[in-house]
Amino acid sequence: MHTAPRRGLTVIDHPLIRHKLALLRDVGTSSRDFKQLVGEIAALMTYEVTRDLPTEAVEVVTPLETTIGERISGKIALVPILRAGLGMVDGIVQLIPNARVGHIGMYRDHVTLQPVSYYFKVPTPASDHRFFLLDPMLATGGSAIAAAAELRLAGAKDLALLCLVAAPEGVAAFTAAHADIPIYAAAYDRELNSLGYILPGLGDAGDRLFGTK
Ligand code: PRP
Ligand code: URA
């Protein structure tokens, strides 16, 4: 089942995702389990997010005869926003082993909440790929907006944003900046607090993933 509380946003709603999200939010969840859950939720979302991927016919020889099967056509690029987006990559790669992986280095200045860009490397030519931009958290939207703009500047035309938890403020800002880029989320949370953290949220995704706090 899907719900679309805002234009441009698809919330992928499934009992397994809801179950794993509750564990992810839990302050008592260890860094190891947090990492596993991020990957598992990303993998579950992939089923829905890739629903419209093009396929092409391919001849397959079974033990009994020759038949026609299908294979995914076109190039797929996963682009995690560092650091926390890295946690989503392996779960998706398990389902799309041929996906290429780019990286965008971006962090939020703790005072201004503005994104600071420090690294950019993506598969080329960018115009040949379908890009999945990965970040567990869409808070103010600043990081995802800037990352999508960098991808566009590099020539990317086919883009989607995958996040685990989206705040209304981030969805509104991202949609205003990139109206043609669909957003997929596992949860649509209530609001941001005064420090720019998502409520109820799950805290600092990068720190929880890598055990840095
Ligand atoms: C977090 C998160 C997003 C960003 C979201 O990264 O992973 O990239 O904040 O916030 P925004 O929507 O307000 O931009 P952070 O800046 O903590 O960097 P890190 O992953 O390296 O810790
Ligand atoms: N970044 C995070 O990791 N968590 C939030 O709640 C907001 C931004």
Short mmCIF file of C-alpha atoms and ligand atoms in Angstrom, two decimals:
data_model
loop_
_atom_site.label_atom_id
_atom_site.label_comp_id
_atom_site.label_asym_id
_atom_site.label_seq_id
_atom_site.Cartn_x
_atom_site.Cartn_y
_atom_site.Cartn_z
CA MET A 1 0.00 0.00 0.00
CA HIS A 2 1.17 3.54 -0.76
CA THR A 3 0.21 6.88 0.60
CA ALA A 4 1.10 10.21 -0.94
CA PRO A 5 0.69 12.87 1.74
CA ARG A 6 2.43 15.42 -0.48
CA ARG A 7 2.84 15.90 -4.18
CA GLY A 8 6.07 14.33 -5.38
CA LEU A 9 6.33 12.02 -2.36
CA THR A 10 5.52 8.30 -2.29
CA VAL A 11 5.56 6.69 1.13
CA ILE A 12 6.22 3.00 0.74
CA ASP A 13 4.05 1.45 3.37
CA HIS A 14 4.52 -2.24 4.16
CA PRO A 15 4.31 -4.22 7.42
CA LEU A 16 7.96 -5.31 7.15
CA ILE A 17 9.08 -1.72 6.61
CA ARG A 18 6.97 -0.46 9.53
CA HIS A 19 8.38 -3.20 11.77
CA LYS A 20 11.98 -2.45 10.84
CA LEU A 21 11.43 1.31 11.13
CA ALA A 22 10.28 0.93 14.73
CA LEU A 23 13.51 -0.94 15.51
CA LEU A 24 15.54 1.70 13.66
CA ARG A 25 13.99 4.54 15.65
CA ASP A 26 14.64 2.80 18.98
CA VAL A 27 17.42 4.58 20.88
CA GLY A 28 18.50 1.19 22.26
CA THR A 29 19.28 -0.28 18.84
CA SER A 30 23.00 -0.97 18.45
CA SER A 31 25.10 0.48 15.67
CA ARG A 32 25.46 -2.99 14.15
CA ASP A 33 21.69 -3.59 14.09
CA PHE A 34 21.06 -0.03 12.90
CA LYS A 35 23.32 -0.65 9.90
CA GLN A 36 21.58 -3.91 9.06
CA LEU A 37 18.12 -2.32 9.35
CA VAL A 38 19.04 0.62 7.10
CA GLY A 39 20.18 -1.84 4.44
CA GLU A 40 17.12 -4.05 4.80
CA ILE A 41 14.65 -1.17 4.55
CA ALA A 42 16.48 0.21 1.52
CA ALA A 43 16.25 -3.23 -0.11
CA LEU A 44 12.52 -3.50 0.62
CA MET A 45 11.98 -0.05 -0.90
CA THR A 46 13.90 -1.06 -4.01
CA TYR A 47 11.13 -3.43 -5.07
CA GLU A 48 8.74 -0.50 -5.44
CA VAL A 49 11.18 2.14 -6.62
CA THR A 50 12.31 0.03 -9.56
CA ARG A 51 8.81 -0.95 -10.67
CA ASP A 52 9.05 0.97 -13.95
CA LEU A 53 12.59 -0.03 -14.95
CA PRO A 54 12.72 -0.93 -18.64
CA THR A 55 13.48 -4.51 -19.63
CA GLU A 56 14.55 -6.14 -22.87
CA ALA A 57 13.95 -9.60 -24.25
CA VAL A 58 16.75 -12.12 -23.90
CA GLU A 59 17.05 -15.68 -25.16
CA VAL A 60 17.47 -18.24 -22.37
CA VAL A 61 18.35 -21.89 -22.78
CA THR A 62 16.65 -23.92 -20.08
CA PRO A 63 17.58 -27.59 -19.47
CA LEU A 64 14.62 -28.44 -21.73
CA GLU A 65 14.34 -25.83 -24.47
CA THR A 66 15.07 -22.29 -25.55
CA THR A 67 12.75 -19.56 -24.35
CA ILE A 68 12.58 -15.80 -24.06
CA GLY A 69 13.18 -14.08 -20.73
CA GLU A 70 13.69 -10.46 -19.76
CA ARG A 71 16.58 -8.54 -18.32
CA ILE A 72 16.85 -5.02 -16.98
CA SER A 73 18.06 -2.70 -19.72
CA GLY A 74 19.78 0.60 -19.14
CA LYS A 75 22.37 1.66 -16.62
CA ILE A 76 21.58 2.25 -12.97
CA ALA A 77 23.65 4.41 -10.67
CA LEU A 78 23.30 4.53 -6.90
CA VAL A 79 24.58 7.75 -5.38
CA PRO A 80 24.73 7.83 -1.57
CA ILE A 81 25.13 11.21 0.10
CA LEU A 82 27.99 10.71 2.55
CA ARG A 83 28.05 9.56 5.15
CA ALA A 84 24.68 8.12 6.06
CA GLY A 85 23.60 7.28 2.50
CA LEU A 86 26.36 4.66 2.42
CA GLY A 87 24.26 2.49 4.71
CA MET A 88 21.63 2.08 1.98
CA VAL A 89 23.96 0.93 -0.79
CA ASP A 90 24.61 -2.73 0.04
CA GLY A 91 20.95 -3.61 0.50
CA ILE A 92 20.14 -2.25 -2.95
CA VAL A 93 23.22 -3.72 -4.63
CA GLN A 94 22.14 -7.18 -3.45
CA LEU A 95 19.10 -6.76 -5.71
CA ILE A 96 20.79 -4.82 -8.52
CA PRO A 97 24.33 -6.23 -8.62
CA ASN A 98 25.16 -4.40 -11.86
CA ALA A 99 24.41 -0.99 -10.40
CA ARG A 100 27.28 1.46 -10.48
CA VAL A 101 27.97 3.53 -7.39
CA GLY A 102 28.83 7.21 -7.23
CA HIS A 103 29.45 9.30 -4.12
CA ILE A 104 28.51 12.80 -3.09
CA GLY A 105 30.19 14.20 0.01
CA MET A 106 27.92 16.62 1.82
CA TYR A 107 27.44 17.60 5.45
CA ARG A 108 25.16 20.04 7.21
CA ASP A 109 26.80 22.92 8.99
CA HIS A 110 25.60 22.49 12.58
CA VAL A 111 24.89 26.18 13.06
CA THR A 112 23.48 27.34 9.73
CA LEU A 113 22.08 23.90 8.69
CA GLN A 114 23.35 24.74 5.20
CA PRO A 115 24.88 21.87 3.19
CA VAL A 116 28.64 21.92 2.67
CA SER A 117 29.78 19.98 -0.38
CA TYR A 118 33.20 18.24 -0.24
CA TYR A 119 33.24 15.40 -2.79
CA PHE A 120 31.61 14.48 -6.08
CA LYS A 121 32.24 11.42 -8.25
CA VAL A 122 29.53 9.69 -10.26
CA PRO A 123 29.41 7.26 -13.19
CA THR A 124 29.70 8.83 -16.61
CA PRO A 125 28.24 9.76 -18.96
CA ALA A 126 25.66 10.88 -16.44
CA SER A 127 22.98 11.32 -19.10
CA ASP A 128 23.06 7.53 -19.78
CA HIS A 129 22.13 6.50 -16.25
CA ARG A 130 19.09 6.32 -14.07
CA PHE A 131 20.25 7.79 -10.75
CA PHE A 132 18.97 6.81 -7.34
CA LEU A 133 20.11 9.44 -4.84
CA LEU A 134 20.33 7.84 -1.39
CA ASP A 135 20.09 9.51 2.01
CA PRO A 136 18.24 8.13 5.04
CA MET A 137 17.20 11.60 6.24
CA LEU A 138 15.36 14.38 4.39
CA ALA A 139 15.24 17.08 7.08
CA THR A 140 15.43 20.68 5.83
CA GLY A 141 16.09 19.19 2.39
CA GLY A 142 19.22 21.29 1.92
CA SER A 143 21.61 18.36 1.40
CA ALA A 144 19.38 16.47 -1.05
CA ILE A 145 18.56 19.66 -2.98
CA ALA A 146 22.25 20.51 -3.37
CA ALA A 147 23.19 16.91 -4.26
CA ALA A 148 20.47 16.71 -6.93
CA ALA A 149 21.63 20.06 -8.35
CA GLU A 150 25.21 18.73 -8.60
CA LEU A 151 23.95 15.63 -10.39
CA ARG A 152 21.98 17.73 -12.83
CA LEU A 153 25.00 19.91 -13.47
CA ALA A 154 26.95 16.73 -14.30
CA GLY A 155 24.31 15.87 -16.90
CA ALA A 156 21.94 13.54 -15.03
CA LYS A 157 18.42 13.58 -16.42
CA ASP A 158 16.71 10.61 -14.82
CA LEU A 159 16.71 10.93 -11.04
CA ALA A 160 14.84 9.69 -7.99
CA LEU A 161 15.48 10.37 -4.30
CA LEU A 162 15.23 7.52 -1.78
CA CYS A 163 15.15 8.34 1.90
CA LEU A 164 14.02 6.45 4.96
CA VAL A 165 12.53 9.30 6.99
CA ALA A 166 11.21 12.49 5.40
CA ALA A 167 10.10 15.66 7.20
CA PRO A 168 7.33 17.85 5.76
CA GLU A 169 9.76 20.78 5.56
CA GLY A 170 12.26 18.76 3.52
CA VAL A 171 9.66 17.36 1.15
CA ALA A 172 8.23 20.83 0.49
CA ALA A 173 11.66 22.35 -0.11
CA PHE A 174 12.88 19.50 -2.31
CA THR A 175 9.72 19.49 -4.41
CA ALA A 176 9.95 23.27 -4.84
CA ALA A 177 13.56 22.97 -6.04
CA HIS A 178 13.25 19.79 -8.13
CA ALA A 179 9.58 19.34 -9.01
CA ASP A 180 10.33 16.58 -11.52
CA ILE A 181 12.34 14.33 -9.18
CA PRO A 182 10.18 11.79 -7.34
CA ILE A 183 10.83 11.23 -3.64
CA TYR A 184 10.37 7.79 -2.09
CA ALA A 185 10.34 7.47 1.69
CA ALA A 186 9.66 4.76 4.24
CA ALA A 187 8.12 7.27 6.68
CA TYR A 188 6.73 10.78 6.60
CA ASP A 189 7.39 12.26 10.03
CA ARG A 190 5.81 15.16 11.91
CA GLU A 191 8.22 18.11 11.90
CA LEU A 192 11.72 19.41 12.53
CA ASN A 193 12.85 20.57 15.96
CA SER A 194 14.67 23.87 16.51
CA LEU A 195 18.03 22.18 15.75
CA GLY A 196 16.82 20.78 12.43
CA TYR A 197 16.34 17.20 13.66
CA ILE A 198 13.35 15.20 12.48
CA LEU A 199 10.64 14.39 15.06
CA PRO A 200 10.02 11.65 16.01
CA GLY A 201 12.89 10.69 13.68
CA LEU A 202 15.75 8.45 14.62
CA GLY A 203 18.47 10.88 15.67
CA ASP A 204 21.68 11.48 13.75
CA ALA A 205 21.72 8.76 11.11
CA GLY A 206 25.45 9.06 10.32
CA ASP A 207 26.48 8.88 13.96
CA ARG A 208 24.21 5.92 14.68
CA LEU A 209 25.36 4.09 11.55
CA PHE A 210 29.05 4.54 12.20
CA GLY A 211 29.02 4.67 16.01
CA THR A 212 30.62 8.11 16.12
CA LYS A 213 28.63 9.40 19.09
C1 PRP B 1 22.54 14.22 7.63
C2 PRP B 1 21.76 13.28 6.72
C3 PRP B 1 21.51 14.15 5.51
C4 PRP B 1 21.33 15.51 6.12
C5 PRP B 1 19.87 15.83 6.14
O1 PRP B 1 23.86 14.30 7.23
O2 PRP B 1 22.43 12.10 6.43
O3 PRP B 1 22.57 14.14 4.58
O4 PRP B 1 21.85 15.45 7.44
O5 PRP B 1 19.65 17.11 6.60
P1 PRP B 1 19.08 18.26 5.65
O6 PRP B 1 17.92 17.66 4.91
O7 PRP B 1 18.66 19.31 6.63
O8 PRP B 1 20.17 18.72 4.75
P2 PRP B 1 24.95 15.07 8.13
O9 PRP B 1 25.03 16.50 7.79
O10 PRP B 1 24.70 14.75 9.58
O11 PRP B 1 26.31 14.41 7.63
P3 PRP B 1 26.90 12.97 7.97
O12 PRP B 1 25.98 11.95 7.31
O13 PRP B 1 28.24 13.00 7.36
O14 PRP B 1 26.92 12.80 9.47
N1 URA B 2 20.17 14.50 9.87
C1 URA B 2 20.03 13.40 10.65
O1 URA B 2 20.88 12.50 10.63
N2 URA B 2 18.94 13.32 11.44
C2 URA B 2 17.98 14.25 11.48
O2 URA B 2 17.00 14.10 12.22
C3 URA B 2 18.14 15.40 10.66
C4 URA B 2 19.24 15.50 9.85
#
